[in-house]
Amino acid sequence: MPQCDPEWVYVLQTGASVAAVRIWVILMNGATSDADEFAAGRHYMAFRYSTVASDPGWVGVTKDGTTQAVTGLVAAIAADTIYKLRIRKSGSSIFFSVNDGTEVEHTSNLPSATSQLTWYAFVYTQAAATKSLVYYHEHLKHAVTI
């Protein structure tokens, strides 16, 4: 069966505040919720910033249906800032980069090659204050390996 190695670029702008917030920009097989990890059976590769999880900034996250793995810091995050988030899968590695910076390679708990992933971007406030994201552009391409 051919393998599909996606490359996904998502451009967004953070809102006026990134305090008390959970942000996901994700390719996943299922519905999202206000959580730092999604239910068993979910396969995903994503960028996350969560003050609940004490993320230091944008981190890469993967899940193979059972176990979630989180990278170290990919890039810092700030309010009212435009970001180009890029996730690239190549063979048994996923690469995360922000604003065309250095890629962070991730090799554990990758979604299965047969997962049917859908893109989402969302923000959940963790305080009684409005949070937002501004969507600019999204591009997804597939490289099929036979």
mmCIF file of N, CA and C in Angstrom:
data_model
loop_
_atom_site.group_PDB
_atom_site.id
_atom_site.type_symbol
_atom_site.label_atom_id
_atom_site.label_comp_id
_atom_site.label_asym_id
_atom_site.label_seq_id
_atom_site.Cartn_x
_atom_site.Cartn_y
_atom_site.Cartn_z
ATOM 1 N N MET A 1 0.847 -1.173 0.000
ATOM 2 C CA MET A 1 0.000 0.000 0.000
ATOM 3 C C MET A 1 0.894 1.239 0.000
ATOM 4 N N PRO A 2 0.600 2.244 -0.833
ATOM 5 C CA PRO A 2 1.426 3.450 -0.843
ATOM 6 C C PRO A 2 1.301 4.222 0.468
ATOM 7 N N GLN A 3 2.369 4.881 0.834
ATOM 8 C CA GLN A 3 2.381 5.699 2.040
ATOM 9 C C GLN A 3 2.253 7.157 1.649
ATOM 10 N N CYS A 4 1.437 7.893 2.390
ATOM 11 C CA CYS A 4 1.215 9.305 2.100
ATOM 12 C C CYS A 4 1.942 10.143 3.151
ATOM 13 N N ASP A 5 2.940 10.899 2.725
ATOM 14 C CA ASP A 5 3.689 11.759 3.632
ATOM 15 C C ASP A 5 3.241 13.200 3.435
ATOM 16 N N PRO A 6 2.412 13.724 4.343
ATOM 17 C CA PRO A 6 1.904 15.090 4.162
ATOM 18 C C PRO A 6 2.892 16.160 4.610
ATOM 19 N N GLU A 7 2.705 17.328 4.036
ATOM 20 C CA GLU A 7 3.364 18.549 4.491
ATOM 21 C C GLU A 7 2.246 19.571 4.636
ATOM 22 N N TRP A 8 2.130 20.138 5.819
ATOM 23 C CA TRP A 8 1.029 21.040 6.121
ATOM 24 C C TRP A 8 1.598 22.359 6.608
ATOM 25 N N VAL A 9 1.167 23.443 5.984
ATOM 26 C CA VAL A 9 1.567 24.788 6.404
ATOM 27 C C VAL A 9 0.308 25.539 6.797
ATOM 28 N N TYR A 10 0.335 26.142 7.960
ATOM 29 C CA TYR A 10 -0.817 26.874 8.476
ATOM 30 C C TYR A 10 -0.326 28.226 8.978
ATOM 31 N N VAL A 11 -0.896 29.301 8.477
ATOM 32 C CA VAL A 11 -0.498 30.647 8.881
ATOM 33 C C VAL A 11 -1.636 31.266 9.680
ATOM 34 N N LEU A 12 -1.313 31.752 10.855
ATOM 35 C CA LEU A 12 -2.315 32.352 11.732
ATOM 36 C C LEU A 12 -1.701 33.499 12.508
ATOM 37 N N GLN A 13 -2.560 34.257 13.146
ATOM 38 C CA GLN A 13 -2.119 35.316 14.052
ATOM 39 C C GLN A 13 -2.747 35.064 15.402
ATOM 40 N N THR A 14 -1.928 35.139 16.447
ATOM 41 C CA THR A 14 -2.451 34.989 17.794
ATOM 42 C C THR A 14 -3.249 36.226 18.175
ATOM 43 N N GLY A 15 -4.117 36.066 19.146
ATOM 44 C CA GLY A 15 -4.953 37.160 19.609
ATOM 45 C C GLY A 15 -4.210 38.118 20.525
ATOM 46 N N ALA A 16 -4.958 38.994 21.140
ATOM 47 C CA ALA A 16 -4.387 40.034 22.003
ATOM 48 C C ALA A 16 -3.769 39.475 23.281
ATOM 49 N N SER A 17 -4.109 38.222 23.614
ATOM 50 C CA SER A 17 -3.549 37.598 24.809
ATOM 51 C C SER A 17 -3.316 36.113 24.561
ATOM 52 N N VAL A 18 -2.191 35.612 25.047
ATOM 53 C CA VAL A 18 -1.931 34.174 25.022
ATOM 54 C C VAL A 18 -1.784 33.649 26.452
ATOM 55 N N ALA A 19 -2.359 34.377 27.396
ATOM 56 C CA ALA A 19 -2.380 33.949 28.796
ATOM 57 C C ALA A 19 -3.623 33.089 29.027
ATOM 58 N N ALA A 20 -3.512 32.102 29.893
ATOM 59 C CA ALA A 20 -4.634 31.243 30.261
ATOM 60 C C ALA A 20 -5.368 30.720 29.032
ATOM 61 N N VAL A 21 -4.617 30.010 28.192
ATOM 62 C CA VAL A 21 -5.167 29.584 26.908
ATOM 63 C C VAL A 21 -4.642 28.204 26.517
ATOM 64 N N ARG A 22 -5.408 27.521 25.686
ATOM 65 C CA ARG A 22 -4.982 26.261 25.080
ATOM 66 C C ARG A 22 -5.235 26.412 23.585
ATOM 67 N N ILE A 23 -4.163 26.318 22.772
ATOM 68 C CA ILE A 23 -4.260 26.443 21.320
ATOM 69 C C ILE A 23 -3.787 25.141 20.686
ATOM 70 N N TRP A 24 -4.563 24.637 19.728
ATOM 71 C CA TRP A 24 -4.178 23.475 18.933
ATOM 72 C C TRP A 24 -4.266 23.833 17.460
ATOM 73 N N VAL A 25 -3.252 23.472 16.688
ATOM 74 C CA VAL A 25 -3.275 23.497 15.231
ATOM 75 C C VAL A 25 -2.890 22.074 14.861
ATOM 76 N N ILE A 26 -3.874 21.301 14.364
ATOM 77 C CA ILE A 26 -3.752 19.845 14.429
ATOM 78 C C ILE A 26 -4.301 19.149 13.188
ATOM 79 N N LEU A 27 -3.642 18.064 12.812
ATOM 80 C CA LEU A 27 -4.167 17.086 11.860
ATOM 81 C C LEU A 27 -4.548 15.875 12.702
ATOM 82 N N MET A 28 -5.851 15.524 12.734
ATOM 83 C CA MET A 28 -6.322 14.491 13.657
ATOM 84 C C MET A 28 -7.495 13.720 13.068
ATOM 85 N N ASN A 29 -7.666 12.504 13.522
ATOM 86 C CA ASN A 29 -8.791 11.666 13.111
ATOM 87 C C ASN A 29 -9.880 11.695 14.180
ATOM 88 N N GLY A 30 -10.554 12.786 14.339
ATOM 89 C CA GLY A 30 -11.640 12.850 15.318
ATOM 90 C C GLY A 30 -11.923 14.270 15.723
ATOM 91 N N ALA A 31 -12.846 14.398 16.640
ATOM 92 C CA ALA A 31 -13.271 15.713 17.104
ATOM 93 C C ALA A 31 -12.327 16.268 18.162
ATOM 94 N N THR A 32 -12.300 17.570 18.260
ATOM 95 C CA THR A 32 -11.450 18.247 19.241
ATOM 96 C C THR A 32 -12.239 18.534 20.511
ATOM 97 N N SER A 33 -11.515 18.878 21.551
ATOM 98 C CA SER A 33 -12.120 19.272 22.820
ATOM 99 C C SER A 33 -11.104 20.104 23.595
ATOM 100 N N ASP A 34 -11.528 20.658 24.697
ATOM 101 C CA ASP A 34 -10.660 21.473 25.547
ATOM 102 C C ASP A 34 -9.813 20.540 26.412
ATOM 103 N N ALA A 35 -8.721 20.032 25.826
ATOM 104 C CA ALA A 35 -7.874 19.058 26.519
ATOM 105 C C ALA A 35 -6.436 19.188 26.033
ATOM 106 N N ASP A 36 -5.489 18.730 26.853
ATOM 107 C CA ASP A 36 -4.083 18.709 26.454
ATOM 108 C C ASP A 36 -3.704 17.385 25.793
ATOM 109 N N GLU A 37 -4.576 16.400 25.914
ATOM 110 C CA GLU A 37 -4.408 15.124 25.225
ATOM 111 C C GLU A 37 -5.794 14.616 24.881
ATOM 112 N N PHE A 38 -5.923 14.038 23.682
ATOM 113 C CA PHE A 38 -7.221 13.553 23.240
ATOM 114 C C PHE A 38 -7.354 12.063 23.505
ATOM 115 N N ALA A 39 -8.575 11.564 23.438
ATOM 116 C CA ALA A 39 -8.934 10.206 23.829
ATOM 117 C C ALA A 39 -8.146 9.139 23.084
ATOM 118 N N ALA A 40 -8.128 7.960 23.685
ATOM 119 C CA ALA A 40 -7.537 6.790 23.041
ATOM 120 C C ALA A 40 -8.213 6.573 21.693
ATOM 121 N N GLY A 41 -7.440 6.092 20.749
ATOM 122 C CA GLY A 41 -7.954 5.888 19.401
ATOM 123 C C GLY A 41 -7.699 7.072 18.486
ATOM 124 N N ARG A 42 -7.326 8.211 19.054
ATOM 125 C CA ARG A 42 -7.023 9.391 18.246
ATOM 126 C C ARG A 42 -5.582 9.304 17.748
ATOM 127 N N HIS A 43 -5.410 9.607 16.484
ATOM 128 C CA HIS A 43 -4.094 9.701 15.852
ATOM 129 C C HIS A 43 -3.930 11.157 15.441
ATOM 130 N N TYR A 44 -2.774 11.754 15.748
ATOM 131 C CA TYR A 44 -2.580 13.152 15.351
ATOM 132 C C TYR A 44 -1.128 13.568 15.334
ATOM 133 N N MET A 45 -0.913 14.669 14.616
ATOM 134 C CA MET A 45 0.343 15.415 14.651
ATOM 135 C C MET A 45 -0.082 16.875 14.682
ATOM 136 N N ALA A 46 0.566 17.660 15.550
ATOM 137 C CA ALA A 46 0.019 18.985 15.820
ATOM 138 C C ALA A 46 1.039 19.922 16.442
ATOM 139 N N PHE A 47 0.673 21.203 16.398
ATOM 140 C CA PHE A 47 1.303 22.211 17.241
ATOM 141 C C PHE A 47 0.347 22.481 18.385
ATOM 142 N N ARG A 48 0.917 22.631 19.571
ATOM 143 C CA ARG A 48 0.097 22.982 20.736
ATOM 144 C C ARG A 48 0.812 24.071 21.520
ATOM 145 N N TYR A 49 0.006 24.963 22.073
ATOM 146 C CA TYR A 49 0.485 25.871 23.116
ATOM 147 C C TYR A 49 -0.570 25.847 24.200
ATOM 148 N N SER A 50 -0.194 25.395 25.373
ATOM 149 C CA SER A 50 -1.134 25.283 26.483
ATOM 150 C C SER A 50 -0.485 25.783 27.765
ATOM 151 N N THR A 51 -1.104 26.797 28.343
ATOM 152 C CA THR A 51 -0.620 27.266 29.641
ATOM 153 C C THR A 51 -0.976 26.261 30.730
ATOM 154 N N VAL A 52 -2.005 25.456 30.511
ATOM 155 C CA VAL A 52 -2.381 24.414 31.472
ATOM 156 C C VAL A 52 -1.287 23.354 31.545
ATOM 157 N N ALA A 53 -0.735 22.991 30.387
ATOM 158 C CA ALA A 53 0.332 21.990 30.329
ATOM 159 C C ALA A 53 1.717 22.604 30.556
ATOM 160 N N SER A 54 1.749 23.905 30.804
ATOM 161 C CA SER A 54 3.007 24.632 31.013
ATOM 162 C C SER A 54 3.947 24.534 29.811
ATOM 163 N N ASP A 55 3.376 24.550 28.603
ATOM 164 C CA ASP A 55 4.208 24.562 27.402
ATOM 165 C C ASP A 55 5.042 25.840 27.376
ATOM 166 N N PRO A 56 6.325 25.737 27.016
ATOM 167 C CA PRO A 56 7.192 26.914 26.995
ATOM 168 C C PRO A 56 6.940 27.832 25.790
ATOM 169 N N GLY A 57 6.174 27.361 24.836
ATOM 170 C CA GLY A 57 5.852 28.059 23.586
ATOM 171 C C GLY A 57 5.217 27.030 22.678
ATOM 172 N N TRP A 58 5.374 27.189 21.356
ATOM 173 C CA TRP A 58 4.862 26.174 20.433
ATOM 174 C C TRP A 58 5.644 24.879 20.624
ATOM 175 N N VAL A 59 4.942 23.770 20.839
ATOM 176 C CA VAL A 59 5.553 22.439 20.916
ATOM 177 C C VAL A 59 4.893 21.552 19.867
ATOM 178 N N GLY A 60 5.614 20.541 19.429
ATOM 179 C CA GLY A 60 5.050 19.543 18.529
ATOM 180 C C GLY A 60 4.470 18.412 19.351
ATOM 181 N N VAL A 61 3.362 17.848 18.875
ATOM 182 C CA VAL A 61 2.698 16.765 19.599
ATOM 183 C C VAL A 61 2.268 15.697 18.597
ATOM 184 N N THR A 62 2.471 14.437 18.950
ATOM 185 C CA THR A 62 1.992 13.329 18.139
ATOM 186 C C THR A 62 1.294 12.315 19.032
ATOM 187 N N LYS A 63 0.408 11.539 18.402
ATOM 188 C CA LYS A 63 -0.226 10.420 19.117
ATOM 189 C C LYS A 63 -0.488 9.310 18.125
ATOM 190 N N ASP A 64 -0.184 8.092 18.533
ATOM 191 C CA ASP A 64 -0.314 6.914 17.685
ATOM 192 C C ASP A 64 -1.596 6.131 17.944
ATOM 193 N N GLY A 65 -2.564 6.755 18.572
ATOM 194 C CA GLY A 65 -3.804 6.077 18.925
ATOM 195 C C GLY A 65 -3.822 5.654 20.377
ATOM 196 N N THR A 66 -2.629 5.521 20.969
ATOM 197 C CA THR A 66 -2.518 5.081 22.360
ATOM 198 C C THR A 66 -1.736 6.070 23.216
ATOM 199 N N THR A 67 -0.533 6.422 22.769
ATOM 200 C CA THR A 67 0.378 7.222 23.582
ATOM 201 C C THR A 67 0.708 8.533 22.897
ATOM 202 N N GLN A 68 0.628 9.620 23.661
ATOM 203 C CA GLN A 68 0.975 10.950 23.160
ATOM 204 C C GLN A 68 2.430 11.255 23.497
ATOM 205 N N ALA A 69 3.110 11.942 22.588
ATOM 206 C CA ALA A 69 4.482 12.392 22.820
ATOM 207 C C ALA A 69 4.574 13.868 22.471
ATOM 208 N N VAL A 70 5.333 14.616 23.273
ATOM 209 C CA VAL A 70 5.465 16.067 23.101
ATOM 210 C C VAL A 70 6.941 16.403 22.918
ATOM 211 N N THR A 71 7.236 17.246 21.907
ATOM 212 C CA THR A 71 8.609 17.688 21.694
ATOM 213 C C THR A 71 8.964 18.752 22.719
ATOM 214 N N GLY A 72 10.204 19.154 22.713
ATOM 215 C CA GLY A 72 10.590 20.353 23.435
ATOM 216 C C GLY A 72 10.122 21.569 22.649
ATOM 217 N N LEU A 73 10.562 22.710 23.060
ATOM 218 C CA LEU A 73 10.190 23.972 22.434
ATOM 219 C C LEU A 73 10.566 23.986 20.948
ATOM 220 N N VAL A 74 9.594 24.309 20.089
ATOM 221 C CA VAL A 74 9.870 24.531 18.670
ATOM 222 C C VAL A 74 10.125 26.013 18.454
ATOM 223 N N ALA A 75 9.309 26.870 19.073
ATOM 224 C CA ALA A 75 9.500 28.326 18.988
ATOM 225 C C ALA A 75 8.696 29.011 20.084
ATOM 226 N N ALA A 76 9.145 30.189 20.456
ATOM 227 C CA ALA A 76 8.422 30.992 21.438
ATOM 228 C C ALA A 76 7.100 31.472 20.838
ATOM 229 N N ILE A 77 6.197 31.913 21.695
ATOM 230 C CA ILE A 77 4.906 32.434 21.257
ATOM 231 C C ILE A 77 4.677 33.790 21.920
ATOM 232 N N ALA A 78 3.982 34.670 21.208
ATOM 233 C CA ALA A 78 3.653 35.991 21.737
ATOM 234 C C ALA A 78 2.280 36.401 21.220
ATOM 235 N N ALA A 79 1.666 37.353 21.887
ATOM 236 C CA ALA A 79 0.365 37.879 21.466
ATOM 237 C C ALA A 79 0.518 38.711 20.199
ATOM 238 N N ASP A 80 -0.581 38.799 19.425
ATOM 239 C CA ASP A 80 -0.642 39.634 18.221
ATOM 240 C C ASP A 80 0.529 39.396 17.274
ATOM 241 N N THR A 81 0.847 38.136 17.050
ATOM 242 C CA THR A 81 1.990 37.780 16.207
ATOM 243 C C THR A 81 1.549 36.785 15.137
ATOM 244 N N ILE A 82 2.035 36.960 13.922
ATOM 245 C CA ILE A 82 1.732 36.043 12.829
ATOM 246 C C ILE A 82 2.756 34.918 12.836
ATOM 247 N N TYR A 83 2.255 33.693 12.712
ATOM 248 C CA TYR A 83 3.113 32.508 12.702
ATOM 249 C C TYR A 83 2.830 31.652 11.478
ATOM 250 N N LYS A 84 3.900 31.144 10.893
ATOM 251 C CA LYS A 84 3.813 30.135 9.838
ATOM 252 C C LYS A 84 4.234 28.820 10.486
ATOM 253 N N LEU A 85 3.266 27.958 10.739
ATOM 254 C CA LEU A 85 3.514 26.678 11.380
ATOM 255 C C LEU A 85 3.596 25.603 10.300
ATOM 256 N N ARG A 86 4.631 24.796 10.364
ATOM 257 C CA ARG A 86 4.830 23.773 9.335
ATOM 258 C C ARG A 86 5.064 22.419 9.983
ATOM 259 N N ILE A 87 4.305 21.423 9.514
ATOM 260 C CA ILE A 87 4.475 20.032 9.924
ATOM 261 C C ILE A 87 4.779 19.244 8.658
ATOM 262 N N ARG A 88 5.879 18.533 8.674
ATOM 263 C CA ARG A 88 6.282 17.744 7.514
ATOM 264 C C ARG A 88 6.606 16.328 7.960
ATOM 265 N N LYS A 89 5.927 15.350 7.352
ATOM 266 C CA LYS A 89 6.226 13.954 7.645
ATOM 267 C C LYS A 89 7.099 13.404 6.532
ATOM 268 N N SER A 90 8.129 12.695 6.918
ATOM 269 C CA SER A 90 9.015 12.060 5.952
ATOM 270 C C SER A 90 9.413 10.704 6.510
ATOM 271 N N GLY A 91 8.863 9.654 5.940
ATOM 272 C CA GLY A 91 9.171 8.313 6.425
ATOM 273 C C GLY A 91 8.746 8.127 7.867
ATOM 274 N N SER A 92 9.693 7.807 8.732
ATOM 275 C CA SER A 92 9.373 7.562 10.135
ATOM 276 C C SER A 92 9.698 8.757 11.029
ATOM 277 N N SER A 93 9.718 9.958 10.438
ATOM 278 C CA SER A 93 9.965 11.189 11.209
ATOM 279 C C SER A 93 8.920 12.236 10.869
ATOM 280 N N ILE A 94 8.631 13.067 11.849
ATOM 281 C CA ILE A 94 7.811 14.258 11.637
ATOM 282 C C ILE A 94 8.681 15.440 12.036
ATOM 283 N N PHE A 95 8.647 16.487 11.214
ATOM 284 C CA PHE A 95 9.448 17.681 11.443
ATOM 285 C C PHE A 95 8.507 18.867 11.689
ATOM 286 N N PHE A 96 8.776 19.606 12.757
ATOM 287 C CA PHE A 96 8.003 20.789 13.114
ATOM 288 C C PHE A 96 8.887 22.017 12.950
ATOM 289 N N SER A 97 8.345 23.083 12.340
ATOM 290 C CA SER A 97 9.088 24.343 12.267
ATOM 291 C C SER A 97 8.120 25.515 12.333
ATOM 292 N N VAL A 98 8.636 26.641 12.803
ATOM 293 C CA VAL A 98 7.852 27.871 12.926
ATOM 294 C C VAL A 98 8.593 28.980 12.194
ATOM 295 N N ASN A 99 7.878 29.685 11.333
ATOM 296 C CA ASN A 99 8.433 30.815 10.565
ATOM 297 C C ASN A 99 9.713 30.428 9.821
ATOM 298 N N ASP A 100 9.704 29.244 9.235
ATOM 299 C CA ASP A 100 10.830 28.718 8.461
ATOM 300 C C ASP A 100 12.118 28.585 9.278
ATOM 301 N N GLY A 101 11.968 28.442 10.591
ATOM 302 C CA GLY A 101 13.125 28.262 11.462
ATOM 303 C C GLY A 101 13.616 26.826 11.441
ATOM 304 N N THR A 102 14.535 26.525 12.314
ATOM 305 C CA THR A 102 15.108 25.191 12.417
ATOM 306 C C THR A 102 14.025 24.153 12.686
ATOM 307 N N GLU A 103 14.071 23.055 11.950
ATOM 308 C CA GLU A 103 13.102 21.981 12.147
ATOM 309 C C GLU A 103 13.460 21.178 13.399
ATOM 310 N N VAL A 104 12.426 20.789 14.130
ATOM 311 C CA VAL A 104 12.575 19.898 15.276
ATOM 312 C C VAL A 104 12.062 18.538 14.835
ATOM 313 N N GLU A 105 12.947 17.537 14.828
ATOM 314 C CA GLU A 105 12.567 16.190 14.386
ATOM 315 C C GLU A 105 11.942 15.420 15.538
ATOM 316 N N HIS A 106 10.917 14.658 15.192
ATOM 317 C CA HIS A 106 10.175 13.878 16.184
ATOM 318 C C HIS A 106 9.943 12.487 15.600
ATOM 319 N N THR A 107 10.280 11.433 16.346
ATOM 320 C CA THR A 107 10.198 10.077 15.802
ATOM 321 C C THR A 107 9.347 9.122 16.631
ATOM 322 N N SER A 108 8.757 9.579 17.724
ATOM 323 C CA SER A 108 8.009 8.652 18.579
ATOM 324 C C SER A 108 6.502 8.896 18.504
ATOM 325 N N ASN A 109 5.761 7.803 18.629
ATOM 326 C CA ASN A 109 4.305 7.823 18.709
ATOM 327 C C ASN A 109 3.647 8.561 17.544
ATOM 328 N N LEU A 110 4.102 8.260 16.324
ATOM 329 C CA LEU A 110 3.551 8.901 15.137
ATOM 330 C C LEU A 110 2.194 8.300 14.802
ATOM 331 N N PRO A 111 1.302 9.095 14.192
ATOM 332 C CA PRO A 111 0.020 8.530 13.761
ATOM 333 C C PRO A 111 0.261 7.441 12.713
ATOM 334 N N SER A 112 -0.626 6.464 12.671
ATOM 335 C CA SER A 112 -0.434 5.370 11.721
ATOM 336 C C SER A 112 -0.544 5.878 10.294
ATOM 337 N N ALA A 113 0.120 5.183 9.386
ATOM 338 C CA ALA A 113 0.129 5.568 7.975
ATOM 339 C C ALA A 113 -1.257 5.475 7.347
ATOM 340 N N THR A 114 -2.158 4.725 7.968
ATOM 341 C CA THR A 114 -3.504 4.582 7.420
ATOM 342 C C THR A 114 -4.520 5.511 8.072
ATOM 343 N N SER A 115 -4.067 6.369 8.987
ATOM 344 C CA SER A 115 -4.976 7.320 9.645
ATOM 345 C C SER A 115 -5.515 8.321 8.624
ATOM 346 N N GLN A 116 -6.778 8.622 8.719
ATOM 347 C CA GLN A 116 -7.380 9.648 7.878
ATOM 348 C C GLN A 116 -7.510 10.904 8.729
ATOM 349 N N LEU A 117 -6.604 11.853 8.509
ATOM 350 C CA LEU A 117 -6.495 13.024 9.365
ATOM 351 C C LEU A 117 -7.196 14.227 8.746
ATOM 352 N N THR A 118 -7.864 14.998 9.582
ATOM 353 C CA THR A 118 -8.540 16.234 9.184
ATOM 354 C C THR A 118 -7.886 17.382 9.931
ATOM 355 N N TRP A 119 -7.792 18.564 9.302
ATOM 356 C CA TRP A 119 -7.137 19.691 9.969
ATOM 357 C C TRP A 119 -8.126 20.500 10.788
ATOM 358 N N TYR A 120 -7.632 20.976 11.921
ATOM 359 C CA TYR A 120 -8.376 21.854 12.825
ATOM 360 C C TYR A 120 -7.412 22.897 13.382
ATOM 361 N N ALA A 121 -7.933 24.047 13.724
ATOM 362 C CA ALA A 121 -7.180 25.045 14.490
ATOM 363 C C ALA A 121 -8.183 25.656 15.451
ATOM 364 N N PHE A 122 -7.856 25.640 16.740
ATOM 365 C CA PHE A 122 -8.800 26.178 17.706
ATOM 366 C C PHE A 122 -8.090 26.695 18.939
ATOM 367 N N VAL A 123 -8.794 27.553 19.647
ATOM 368 C CA VAL A 123 -8.292 28.129 20.889
ATOM 369 C C VAL A 123 -9.389 28.003 21.939
ATOM 370 N N TYR A 124 -8.999 27.582 23.134
ATOM 371 C CA TYR A 124 -9.916 27.500 24.273
ATOM 372 C C TYR A 124 -9.378 28.406 25.371
ATOM 373 N N THR A 125 -10.226 29.282 25.869
ATOM 374 C CA THR A 125 -9.815 30.126 26.981
ATOM 375 C C THR A 125 -9.872 29.320 28.280
ATOM 376 N N GLN A 126 -8.949 29.590 29.170
ATOM 377 C CA GLN A 126 -8.911 28.939 30.477
ATOM 378 C C GLN A 126 -9.247 29.939 31.578
ATOM 379 N N ALA A 127 -9.771 31.104 31.179
ATOM 380 C CA ALA A 127 -10.159 32.163 32.121
ATOM 381 C C ALA A 127 -11.371 32.876 31.530
ATOM 382 N N ALA A 128 -11.973 33.724 32.297
ATOM 383 C CA ALA A 128 -13.164 34.449 31.835
ATOM 384 C C ALA A 128 -12.765 35.629 30.957
ATOM 385 N N ALA A 129 -12.098 35.326 29.856
ATOM 386 C CA ALA A 129 -11.672 36.365 28.923
ATOM 387 C C ALA A 129 -11.695 35.784 27.516
ATOM 388 N N THR A 130 -12.075 36.565 26.551
ATOM 389 C CA THR A 130 -12.142 36.118 25.173
ATOM 390 C C THR A 130 -10.747 35.893 24.608
ATOM 391 N N LYS A 131 -10.581 34.814 23.889
ATOM 392 C CA LYS A 131 -9.328 34.500 23.199
ATOM 393 C C LYS A 131 -9.654 34.309 21.728
ATOM 394 N N SER A 132 -8.676 34.563 20.865
ATOM 395 C CA SER A 132 -8.946 34.439 19.437
ATOM 396 C C SER A 132 -7.703 34.033 18.660
ATOM 397 N N LEU A 133 -7.941 33.566 17.444
ATOM 398 C CA LEU A 133 -6.911 33.319 16.448
ATOM 399 C C LEU A 133 -7.427 33.922 15.152
ATOM 400 N N VAL A 134 -6.542 34.475 14.359
ATOM 401 C CA VAL A 134 -6.908 34.969 13.039
ATOM 402 C C VAL A 134 -6.288 34.024 12.018
ATOM 403 N N TYR A 135 -7.121 33.459 11.167
ATOM 404 C CA TYR A 135 -6.680 32.522 10.142
ATOM 405 C C TYR A 135 -6.244 33.300 8.906
ATOM 406 N N TYR A 136 -5.082 32.974 8.364
ATOM 407 C CA TYR A 136 -4.595 33.621 7.154
ATOM 408 C C TYR A 136 -4.533 32.671 5.965
ATOM 409 N N HIS A 137 -3.940 31.507 6.166
ATOM 410 C CA HIS A 137 -3.686 30.625 5.023
ATOM 411 C C HIS A 137 -3.409 29.221 5.529
ATOM 412 N N GLU A 138 -3.796 28.243 4.721
ATOM 413 C CA GLU A 138 -3.515 26.853 5.038
ATOM 414 C C GLU A 138 -3.216 26.135 3.734
ATOM 415 N N HIS A 139 -2.205 25.285 3.736
ATOM 416 C CA HIS A 139 -1.840 24.530 2.542
ATOM 417 C C HIS A 139 -1.427 23.133 2.975
ATOM 418 N N LEU A 140 -2.048 22.144 2.359
ATOM 419 C CA LEU A 140 -1.724 20.761 2.660
ATOM 420 C C LEU A 140 -1.385 20.065 1.362
ATOM 421 N N LYS A 141 -0.233 19.414 1.331
ATOM 422 C CA LYS A 141 0.121 18.640 0.143
ATOM 423 C C LYS A 141 0.563 17.244 0.588
ATOM 424 N N HIS A 142 0.424 16.304 -0.329
ATOM 425 C CA HIS A 142 0.755 14.911 -0.031
ATOM 426 C C HIS A 142 1.820 14.428 -1.015
ATOM 427 N N ALA A 143 2.781 13.726 -0.496
ATOM 428 C CA ALA A 143 3.765 13.047 -1.334
ATOM 429 C C ALA A 143 3.552 11.557 -1.123
ATOM 430 N N VAL A 144 3.155 10.866 -2.148
ATOM 431 C CA VAL A 144 2.866 9.445 -2.037
ATOM 432 C C VAL A 144 4.110 8.631 -2.367
ATOM 433 N N THR A 145 4.468 7.736 -1.468
ATOM 434 C CA THR A 145 5.622 6.855 -1.653
ATOM 435 C C THR A 145 5.107 5.454 -1.922
ATOM 436 N N ILE A 146 5.578 4.843 -2.972
ATOM 437 C CA ILE A 146 5.103 3.487 -3.303
ATOM 438 C C ILE A 146 6.170 2.472 -2.950
#
